[in-house]
Amino acid sequence: MLTKIRSLGKLALLLAVFAAPLARADDRDRAGWVATWATGPAGPFPGAVPQFNNQTVRYIVHTSAGGDLVRVKISNTFGDVPLVIGGAHIAQRKVGAAIVPGSDRRLTFSGDRSFTIPAGGLVLSDPVHLDVGALSDLAVSIYLPQPSAATTMHLLALQTIYIAAGNGDFTAANDLPGASTTTAWHFLTGVDVSARSATIVALGDSITDGANSTTDANLRWPNVLAARLRGRVGVADEGIIGNRILHPTEPAFGNLFGPAGLARFDRDVLAQAGVRYVIVLLGINDIGHPGSNAPATDEVSAEEIEAGHLQFIERAHEKGIKIFGATLTPFEGTTIAGFYSPEKEVKRQAVNHWIRTSGKYDAVIDFDAAVRDPSHPARMLPAYDGGDHLHPSDAGQTAMGNAIPLRLFDED
């Protein structure tokens, strides 16, 4: 027993060393934890909660930065009962549900193969050695031995996920023939690598989440940014569909749209491994949702939205993190009923003017200018329109990712 306690003490020390963020120039010659992939925990569509029991799920995630030591984060954020993880593995993905032979690694949690995550809790796996390539795919397999309702999940994964055929633990399987598929991440919220680098966190809504971009193509604007950086910096996509700065998901939608941006900022941004930069693209749902997906009583002014942005800025600067404001993209003519009005467009323009001219952000990323139609600036350029006049297409997401000046992430 004493030997085990000593071993766990050494493990805790190791985790503490790797958990330290890379925040100062004199730290950058030492490896630390960097978020190579992340997603914001939210909830399922009400009445359609995925259920698992004695099943294995293989999640595919696309990395940004690379490294040779890796750990994962599994979350029970919105669970009201404990979540039992019966086993977990990580490997390089080959194709489909198949993994690269010889790359499979068993994951443990505080030295154990299984772990029970309390309601509202999160667990970090112990580090394992694995050659994680930048801009590559990983397969994270989780065995859920007991009835498990996926009340913590990310609905818009835009990634094919594999559920093993039959019951049992298949986390170590080289492939999952006959697997059923879905396009949501359940419970898995992060993958970190050890690297001499840093993390950019993209805080946003469905546009950052990649809505209307192609499944399995990794063409969300944060992916495009990561590809341009060529793995030099980790990029964590914390976009959640429907997310607002000042209001949480309406009760009728459960946790589908996540907590308010101000409520999730500590968990989804400040707690990310190695975070040194933040890009904020939030506010269009604060403008559009009231009278559409939220009651009209949720209406907020441009000044209230700007005050929310100031809170992000103050909280980031308090931690020594650089934070960049992104202008809100056009939405005139959107097919979402009640989302657009001329009065709401005036509010968007006011918020964008403040982002561009207030000088409060460390820099401005002008997504509005990148995707708007020059002949009709209140609308998205047709070539960049994903079809609903609100969410960009693959080409629009690419234009946004290409509009970000890479000099913002130059080493000091």
Short mmCIF file of C-alpha atoms in Angstrom, two decimals:
data_model
loop_
_atom_site.label_atom_id
_atom_site.label_comp_id
_atom_site.label_asym_id
_atom_site.label_seq_id
_atom_site.Cartn_x
_atom_site.Cartn_y
_atom_site.Cartn_z
CA MET A 1 0.00 0.00 0.00
CA LEU A 2 2.82 2.42 0.90
CA THR A 3 4.49 1.67 -2.44
CA LYS A 4 1.29 2.52 -4.29
CA ILE A 5 0.90 5.79 -2.39
CA ARG A 6 4.48 6.75 -3.25
CA SER A 7 3.86 5.88 -6.91
CA LEU A 8 0.74 8.02 -7.00
CA GLY A 9 2.68 10.85 -5.38
CA LYS A 10 5.31 10.67 -8.12
CA LEU A 11 2.55 10.60 -10.72
CA ALA A 12 0.94 13.71 -9.21
CA LEU A 13 4.28 15.49 -9.32
CA LEU A 14 4.72 14.54 -12.98
CA LEU A 15 1.25 15.80 -13.84
CA ALA A 16 1.88 19.05 -12.00
CA VAL A 17 5.04 19.64 -14.00
CA PHE A 18 3.39 19.01 -17.34
CA ALA A 19 0.24 20.97 -16.43
CA ALA A 20 2.14 24.25 -16.02
CA PRO A 21 1.19 26.61 -18.88
CA LEU A 22 3.82 28.11 -21.16
CA ALA A 23 3.28 31.73 -20.23
CA ARG A 24 6.76 33.29 -20.16
CA ALA A 25 9.50 33.50 -22.74
CA ASP A 26 12.04 31.86 -20.43
CA ASP A 27 9.74 28.83 -20.07
CA ARG A 28 9.48 28.11 -23.79
CA ASP A 29 12.59 25.96 -24.00
CA ARG A 30 10.84 23.44 -21.75
CA ALA A 31 8.04 21.18 -22.87
CA GLY A 32 4.64 21.62 -21.26
CA TRP A 33 1.09 20.57 -21.97
CA VAL A 34 -0.56 22.06 -25.04
CA ALA A 35 -4.14 21.49 -26.21
CA THR A 36 -3.88 19.80 -29.60
CA TRP A 37 -7.66 19.25 -29.78
CA ALA A 38 -10.62 20.27 -27.66
CA THR A 39 -14.35 20.71 -27.83
CA GLY A 40 -16.80 22.55 -25.61
CA PRO A 41 -18.98 20.36 -23.38
CA ALA A 42 -22.68 20.95 -23.93
CA GLY A 43 -25.77 18.75 -24.03
CA PRO A 44 -27.87 16.63 -26.40
CA PHE A 45 -30.99 17.68 -28.22
CA PRO A 46 -33.84 17.32 -25.69
CA GLY A 47 -35.59 13.99 -25.98
CA ALA A 48 -32.70 12.47 -27.95
CA VAL A 49 -30.12 11.65 -25.30
CA PRO A 50 -27.70 8.96 -26.59
CA GLN A 51 -27.65 5.91 -24.33
CA PHE A 52 -24.77 3.45 -23.92
CA ASN A 53 -24.51 0.22 -21.96
CA ASN A 54 -21.61 -2.26 -22.15
CA GLN A 55 -20.47 -0.56 -25.37
CA THR A 56 -17.28 0.80 -26.91
CA VAL A 57 -17.17 4.12 -28.73
CA ARG A 58 -14.21 5.16 -30.91
CA TYR A 59 -13.88 8.93 -31.30
CA ILE A 60 -11.83 10.45 -34.10
CA VAL A 61 -10.16 13.79 -33.43
CA HIS A 62 -7.93 15.93 -35.65
CA THR A 63 -4.83 17.35 -34.02
CA SER A 64 -3.21 20.76 -34.36
CA ALA A 65 0.16 20.59 -32.58
CA GLY A 66 2.21 17.39 -32.34
CA GLY A 67 4.12 15.79 -29.49
CA ASP A 68 5.41 12.52 -28.12
CA LEU A 69 3.46 12.44 -24.85
CA VAL A 70 -0.33 12.58 -24.77
CA ARG A 71 -3.25 12.64 -22.34
CA VAL A 72 -7.04 12.96 -22.73
CA LYS A 73 -9.82 14.70 -20.84
CA ILE A 74 -13.16 12.99 -20.20
CA SER A 75 -15.99 15.07 -18.80
CA ASN A 76 -19.20 14.42 -16.92
CA THR A 77 -19.95 18.15 -16.75
CA PHE A 78 -23.72 17.91 -17.16
CA GLY A 79 -24.19 14.44 -15.70
CA ASP A 80 -26.36 14.11 -12.62
CA VAL A 81 -25.01 10.64 -11.78
CA PRO A 82 -21.45 9.23 -11.77
CA LEU A 83 -20.01 8.12 -15.11
CA VAL A 84 -18.05 4.85 -15.14
CA ILE A 85 -15.19 4.57 -17.62
CA GLY A 86 -14.40 0.88 -17.90
CA GLY A 87 -11.34 1.33 -20.11
CA ALA A 88 -9.83 3.66 -22.67
CA HIS A 89 -7.19 3.52 -25.41
CA ILE A 90 -5.60 6.02 -27.78
CA ALA A 91 -3.94 5.34 -31.12
CA GLN A 92 -3.05 6.88 -34.44
CA ARG A 93 -6.01 6.58 -36.81
CA LYS A 94 -5.37 4.79 -40.12
CA VAL A 95 -8.68 5.04 -41.96
CA GLY A 96 -12.29 4.76 -40.84
CA ALA A 97 -12.34 3.04 -37.44
CA ALA A 98 -9.02 1.29 -38.10
CA ILE A 99 -5.88 2.31 -36.21
CA VAL A 100 -2.23 2.24 -37.25
CA PRO A 101 -0.79 -1.13 -36.16
CA GLY A 102 1.52 -0.82 -33.19
CA SER A 103 0.28 2.62 -32.18
CA ASP A 104 -2.34 1.52 -29.65
CA ARG A 105 -1.80 2.70 -26.06
CA ARG A 106 -3.86 1.83 -23.02
CA LEU A 107 -4.92 4.84 -20.99
CA THR A 108 -5.06 4.82 -17.21
CA PHE A 109 -6.51 7.26 -14.71
CA SER A 110 -4.51 7.81 -11.52
CA GLY A 111 -2.90 4.47 -12.29
CA ASP A 112 -6.15 2.54 -12.79
CA ARG A 113 -7.66 1.19 -16.01
CA SER A 114 -11.14 2.21 -14.96
CA PHE A 115 -12.39 5.32 -13.25
CA THR A 116 -15.69 6.72 -11.96
CA ILE A 117 -16.21 10.40 -12.73
CA PRO A 118 -18.55 12.13 -10.28
CA ALA A 119 -21.49 14.16 -11.50
CA GLY A 120 -20.17 17.45 -12.81
CA GLY A 121 -16.58 16.20 -12.77
CA LEU A 122 -13.71 15.77 -15.21
CA VAL A 123 -10.80 13.33 -15.31
CA LEU A 124 -7.37 13.56 -16.90
CA SER A 125 -5.72 10.38 -18.11
CA ASP A 126 -2.17 9.59 -17.11
CA PRO A 127 0.38 10.55 -19.78
CA VAL A 128 1.39 7.91 -22.33
CA HIS A 129 4.11 7.98 -24.94
CA LEU A 130 2.74 8.18 -28.48
CA ASP A 131 4.06 9.88 -31.59
CA VAL A 132 1.25 12.37 -32.20
CA GLY A 133 1.72 14.08 -35.54
CA ALA A 134 0.61 17.64 -36.15
CA LEU A 135 -2.54 17.84 -38.31
CA SER A 136 -3.17 14.11 -37.98
CA ASP A 137 -6.05 11.95 -36.76
CA LEU A 138 -6.18 10.15 -33.42
CA ALA A 139 -8.62 7.45 -32.33
CA VAL A 140 -9.72 7.62 -28.70
CA SER A 141 -11.73 4.57 -27.65
CA ILE A 142 -13.83 4.55 -24.50
CA TYR A 143 -15.61 1.56 -22.95
CA LEU A 144 -18.81 2.34 -21.07
CA PRO A 145 -19.63 -0.79 -19.05
CA GLN A 146 -22.76 0.52 -17.33
CA PRO A 147 -25.88 2.35 -18.50
CA SER A 148 -24.59 5.80 -19.44
CA ALA A 149 -26.70 8.66 -20.71
CA ALA A 150 -24.67 11.13 -22.77
CA THR A 151 -25.92 14.24 -21.03
CA THR A 152 -22.45 15.72 -21.62
CA MET A 153 -21.67 15.81 -25.31
CA HIS A 154 -20.90 18.01 -28.29
CA LEU A 155 -23.60 17.54 -30.89
CA LEU A 156 -21.93 19.16 -33.91
CA ALA A 157 -18.76 17.10 -34.14
CA LEU A 158 -18.73 17.11 -37.96
CA GLN A 159 -16.67 13.95 -37.55
CA THR A 160 -17.67 10.32 -38.05
CA ILE A 161 -17.63 8.45 -34.74
CA TYR A 162 -17.77 4.65 -34.47
CA ILE A 163 -19.82 2.55 -32.04
CA ALA A 164 -18.61 -1.04 -31.90
CA ALA A 165 -21.00 -3.75 -33.00
CA GLY A 166 -21.95 -5.98 -30.09
CA ASN A 167 -21.36 -5.51 -26.41
CA GLY A 168 -18.05 -5.51 -24.61
CA ASP A 169 -14.69 -3.79 -24.40
CA PHE A 170 -13.19 -3.33 -27.88
CA THR A 171 -10.99 -0.38 -26.99
CA ALA A 172 -7.82 -2.27 -28.04
CA ALA A 173 -9.25 -3.56 -31.33
CA ASN A 174 -7.33 -2.72 -34.50
CA ASP A 175 -10.63 -2.10 -36.29
CA LEU A 176 -14.36 -2.12 -35.53
CA PRO A 177 -16.01 -4.02 -38.40
CA GLY A 178 -19.76 -3.54 -38.58
CA ALA A 179 -19.65 -0.49 -36.31
CA SER A 180 -22.54 1.93 -36.39
CA THR A 181 -21.73 5.61 -36.75
CA THR A 182 -22.75 8.96 -35.38
CA THR A 183 -21.43 12.52 -35.63
CA ALA A 184 -21.23 13.65 -32.01
CA TRP A 185 -18.52 13.59 -29.36
CA HIS A 186 -19.76 12.22 -26.02
CA PHE A 187 -17.80 12.81 -22.79
CA LEU A 188 -14.44 13.35 -24.55
CA THR A 189 -13.53 17.06 -24.34
CA GLY A 190 -9.79 17.35 -24.86
CA VAL A 191 -6.48 15.87 -25.98
CA ASP A 192 -3.22 17.46 -24.84
CA VAL A 193 0.34 16.83 -26.01
CA SER A 194 3.67 17.67 -24.48
CA ALA A 195 5.33 20.30 -26.67
CA ARG A 196 7.48 23.42 -26.60
CA SER A 197 4.57 25.46 -27.82
CA ALA A 198 1.39 27.21 -26.74
CA THR A 199 -2.36 27.07 -27.30
CA ILE A 200 -4.77 29.34 -29.14
CA VAL A 201 -8.35 28.99 -27.90
CA ALA A 202 -11.13 29.87 -30.35
CA LEU A 203 -14.19 30.85 -28.30
CA GLY A 204 -17.31 30.99 -30.39
CA ASP A 205 -20.68 29.70 -31.50
CA SER A 206 -21.86 27.56 -34.43
CA ILE A 207 -19.71 29.47 -36.93
CA THR A 208 -16.57 28.54 -34.97
CA ASP A 209 -18.05 25.06 -34.51
CA GLY A 210 -18.06 24.72 -38.31
CA ALA A 211 -21.81 24.53 -38.97
CA ASN A 212 -22.52 23.92 -42.69
CA SER A 213 -18.93 22.86 -43.40
CA THR A 214 -18.25 19.35 -44.69
CA THR A 215 -18.19 16.44 -42.24
CA ASP A 216 -14.76 14.79 -41.86
CA ALA A 217 -13.08 17.55 -43.90
CA ASN A 218 -11.69 19.55 -40.94
CA LEU A 219 -12.49 22.86 -42.59
CA ARG A 220 -13.71 24.83 -39.58
CA TRP A 221 -11.85 28.14 -39.48
CA PRO A 222 -9.81 27.02 -36.41
CA ASN A 223 -8.69 23.96 -38.46
CA VAL A 224 -7.69 26.26 -41.32
CA LEU A 225 -5.69 28.38 -38.88
CA ALA A 226 -3.99 25.30 -37.43
CA ALA A 227 -3.04 24.11 -40.92
CA ARG A 228 -1.52 27.51 -41.72
CA LEU A 229 0.48 27.35 -38.49
CA ARG A 230 1.69 23.84 -39.45
CA GLY A 231 1.53 22.55 -35.92
CA ARG A 232 3.67 25.35 -34.49
CA VAL A 233 0.88 26.25 -32.05
CA GLY A 234 -2.02 24.20 -30.68
CA VAL A 235 -5.53 25.33 -31.59
CA ALA A 236 -8.48 24.43 -29.35
CA ASP A 237 -11.92 24.90 -30.94
CA GLU A 238 -14.34 25.92 -28.19
CA GLY A 239 -17.23 26.81 -30.47
CA ILE A 240 -20.69 25.62 -29.38
CA ILE A 241 -23.77 25.93 -31.59
CA GLY A 242 -26.22 28.58 -30.42
CA ASN A 243 -23.84 29.93 -27.79
CA ARG A 244 -24.37 33.43 -26.43
CA ILE A 245 -22.27 35.73 -24.27
CA LEU A 246 -24.94 36.76 -21.80
CA HIS A 247 -27.54 33.98 -21.69
CA PRO A 248 -27.37 30.18 -21.38
CA THR A 249 -29.37 27.71 -23.45
CA GLU A 250 -33.11 28.23 -23.18
CA PRO A 251 -34.65 25.53 -20.90
CA ALA A 252 -36.55 24.07 -23.86
CA PHE A 253 -33.19 23.14 -25.46
CA GLY A 254 -31.56 21.63 -22.36
CA ASN A 255 -27.80 22.28 -22.51
CA LEU A 256 -27.66 22.04 -26.31
CA PHE A 257 -26.26 25.56 -26.74
CA GLY A 258 -24.05 25.40 -23.66
CA PRO A 259 -23.76 27.81 -20.75
CA ALA A 260 -23.35 31.52 -21.44
CA GLY A 261 -19.92 32.48 -22.71
CA LEU A 262 -19.21 34.39 -19.53
CA ALA A 263 -20.13 31.30 -17.47
CA ARG A 264 -17.93 28.87 -19.43
CA PHE A 265 -14.92 31.12 -19.94
CA ASP A 266 -12.91 29.74 -17.02
CA ARG A 267 -13.48 26.08 -17.94
CA ASP A 268 -13.36 26.27 -21.73
CA VAL A 269 -10.69 28.95 -22.13
CA LEU A 270 -8.57 29.70 -19.06
CA ALA A 271 -8.29 26.03 -18.04
CA GLN A 272 -6.95 24.89 -21.43
CA ALA A 273 -3.41 23.57 -21.28
CA GLY A 274 -0.81 26.06 -22.47
CA VAL A 275 -3.29 28.78 -23.39
CA ARG A 276 -1.50 31.95 -24.44
CA TYR A 277 -3.91 33.39 -27.02
CA VAL A 278 -7.70 33.66 -27.32
CA ILE A 279 -9.83 34.57 -30.33
CA VAL A 280 -13.40 35.60 -29.48
CA LEU A 281 -16.18 35.34 -32.08
CA LEU A 282 -19.34 35.66 -30.03
CA GLY A 283 -22.36 37.95 -30.06
CA ILE A 284 -24.39 37.20 -33.17
CA ASN A 285 -26.68 34.86 -31.19
CA ASP A 286 -27.13 37.48 -28.47
CA ILE A 287 -28.50 39.65 -31.28
CA GLY A 288 -30.40 37.04 -33.29
CA HIS A 289 -31.81 34.56 -30.76
CA PRO A 290 -34.31 36.83 -28.96
CA GLY A 291 -37.58 36.44 -30.83
CA SER A 292 -36.22 33.37 -32.64
CA ASN A 293 -34.76 30.58 -30.50
CA ALA A 294 -35.15 32.56 -27.29
CA PRO A 295 -37.88 34.80 -25.85
CA ALA A 296 -37.90 38.46 -26.81
CA THR A 297 -37.26 39.28 -23.15
CA ASP A 298 -33.66 38.08 -23.70
CA GLU A 299 -33.01 41.06 -25.95
CA VAL A 300 -29.77 42.86 -25.10
CA SER A 301 -28.27 46.12 -26.32
CA ALA A 302 -25.04 46.55 -28.25
CA GLU A 303 -23.59 48.14 -25.12
CA GLU A 304 -24.43 45.06 -23.06
CA ILE A 305 -22.73 42.82 -25.63
CA GLU A 306 -19.69 45.09 -25.57
CA ALA A 307 -19.63 44.90 -21.76
CA GLY A 308 -19.52 41.11 -22.06
CA HIS A 309 -16.54 41.38 -24.39
CA LEU A 310 -14.81 43.62 -21.86
CA GLN A 311 -15.23 40.88 -19.27
CA PHE A 312 -13.47 38.38 -21.55
CA ILE A 313 -10.66 40.87 -22.06
CA GLU A 314 -10.18 41.62 -18.38
CA ARG A 315 -10.20 37.96 -17.38
CA ALA A 316 -7.72 37.00 -20.10
CA HIS A 317 -5.36 39.86 -19.31
CA GLU A 318 -5.46 38.97 -15.62
CA LYS A 319 -3.85 35.64 -16.59
CA GLY A 320 -1.32 37.22 -18.96
CA ILE A 321 -3.16 35.91 -22.04
CA LYS A 322 -3.42 37.86 -25.30
CA ILE A 323 -6.97 38.14 -26.56
CA PHE A 324 -8.15 39.07 -30.06
CA GLY A 325 -11.63 40.24 -31.01
CA ALA A 326 -13.29 39.00 -34.20
CA THR A 327 -15.98 41.01 -35.95
CA LEU A 328 -19.44 39.48 -36.34
CA THR A 329 -20.17 38.14 -39.81
CA PRO A 330 -23.17 39.19 -41.98
CA PHE A 331 -26.56 37.55 -41.54
CA GLU A 332 -29.12 39.49 -43.58
CA GLY A 333 -31.63 37.17 -45.23
CA THR A 334 -30.92 34.21 -42.96
CA THR A 335 -33.43 31.40 -43.30
CA ILE A 336 -33.69 31.06 -39.49
CA ALA A 337 -37.08 32.54 -38.68
CA GLY A 338 -36.98 35.67 -36.56
CA PHE A 339 -33.19 35.77 -36.40
CA TYR A 340 -32.61 38.82 -38.62
CA SER A 341 -34.19 42.25 -38.69
CA PRO A 342 -32.93 45.66 -39.82
CA GLU A 343 -32.81 46.70 -36.16
CA LYS A 344 -30.64 43.68 -35.35
CA GLU A 345 -28.32 44.59 -38.21
CA VAL A 346 -27.84 48.04 -36.68
CA LYS A 347 -26.84 46.32 -33.45
CA ARG A 348 -24.32 44.08 -35.27
CA GLN A 349 -22.77 47.09 -36.94
CA ALA A 350 -22.51 48.88 -33.60
CA VAL A 351 -20.77 45.91 -31.96
CA ASN A 352 -18.37 45.58 -34.90
CA HIS A 353 -17.57 49.29 -34.75
CA TRP A 354 -16.71 48.91 -31.07
CA ILE A 355 -14.53 45.84 -31.69
CA ARG A 356 -12.66 47.65 -34.47
CA THR A 357 -12.20 51.02 -32.79
CA SER A 358 -12.30 50.68 -29.00
CA GLY A 359 -8.69 49.50 -28.71
CA LYS A 360 -9.67 47.13 -25.92
CA TYR A 361 -8.66 43.91 -27.67
CA ASP A 362 -4.97 43.21 -28.26
CA ALA A 363 -5.79 42.98 -31.96
CA VAL A 364 -8.82 42.77 -34.26
CA ILE A 365 -9.54 39.93 -36.71
CA ASP A 366 -11.98 41.23 -39.31
CA PHE A 367 -14.05 38.19 -40.23
CA ASP A 368 -16.87 40.49 -41.36
CA ALA A 369 -14.66 42.04 -44.03
CA ALA A 370 -13.36 38.62 -45.04
CA VAL A 371 -16.75 37.11 -45.97
CA ARG A 372 -19.18 39.96 -46.70
CA ASP A 373 -20.46 40.79 -50.16
CA PRO A 374 -18.77 44.09 -51.17
CA SER A 375 -21.85 45.06 -53.17
CA HIS A 376 -24.20 44.29 -50.24
CA PRO A 377 -22.15 44.35 -46.99
CA ALA A 378 -25.05 43.22 -44.79
CA ARG A 379 -25.04 39.88 -46.63
CA MET A 380 -22.46 37.15 -46.93
CA LEU A 381 -20.74 36.77 -50.30
CA PRO A 382 -22.66 34.03 -52.16
CA ALA A 383 -19.46 32.07 -52.77
CA TYR A 384 -18.93 31.91 -48.99
CA ASP A 385 -22.55 31.24 -47.98
CA GLY A 386 -23.27 27.82 -46.48
CA GLY A 387 -26.88 28.04 -47.65
CA ASP A 388 -28.70 29.65 -44.73
CA HIS A 389 -27.12 33.11 -45.14
CA LEU A 390 -25.65 32.89 -41.63
CA HIS A 391 -23.13 30.04 -41.58
CA PRO A 392 -20.17 30.05 -43.99
CA SER A 393 -19.51 27.23 -46.43
CA ASP A 394 -16.18 25.41 -46.68
CA ALA A 395 -14.94 28.30 -48.82
CA GLY A 396 -16.21 30.82 -46.28
CA GLN A 397 -14.58 28.99 -43.38
CA THR A 398 -11.33 28.91 -45.37
CA ALA A 399 -11.56 32.64 -46.05
CA MET A 400 -12.01 33.27 -42.34
CA GLY A 401 -9.07 31.08 -41.37
CA ASN A 402 -6.91 32.79 -43.99
CA ALA A 403 -7.90 36.26 -42.71
CA ILE A 404 -6.12 35.76 -39.39
CA PRO A 405 -2.66 37.41 -39.36
CA LEU A 406 -0.14 34.77 -38.30
CA ARG A 407 2.07 37.51 -36.84
CA LEU A 408 -0.36 37.63 -33.91
CA PHE A 409 1.17 34.37 -32.71
CA ASP A 410 4.83 35.22 -33.18
CA GLU A 411 6.98 34.46 -30.18
CA ASP A 412 7.73 37.47 -28.00
#
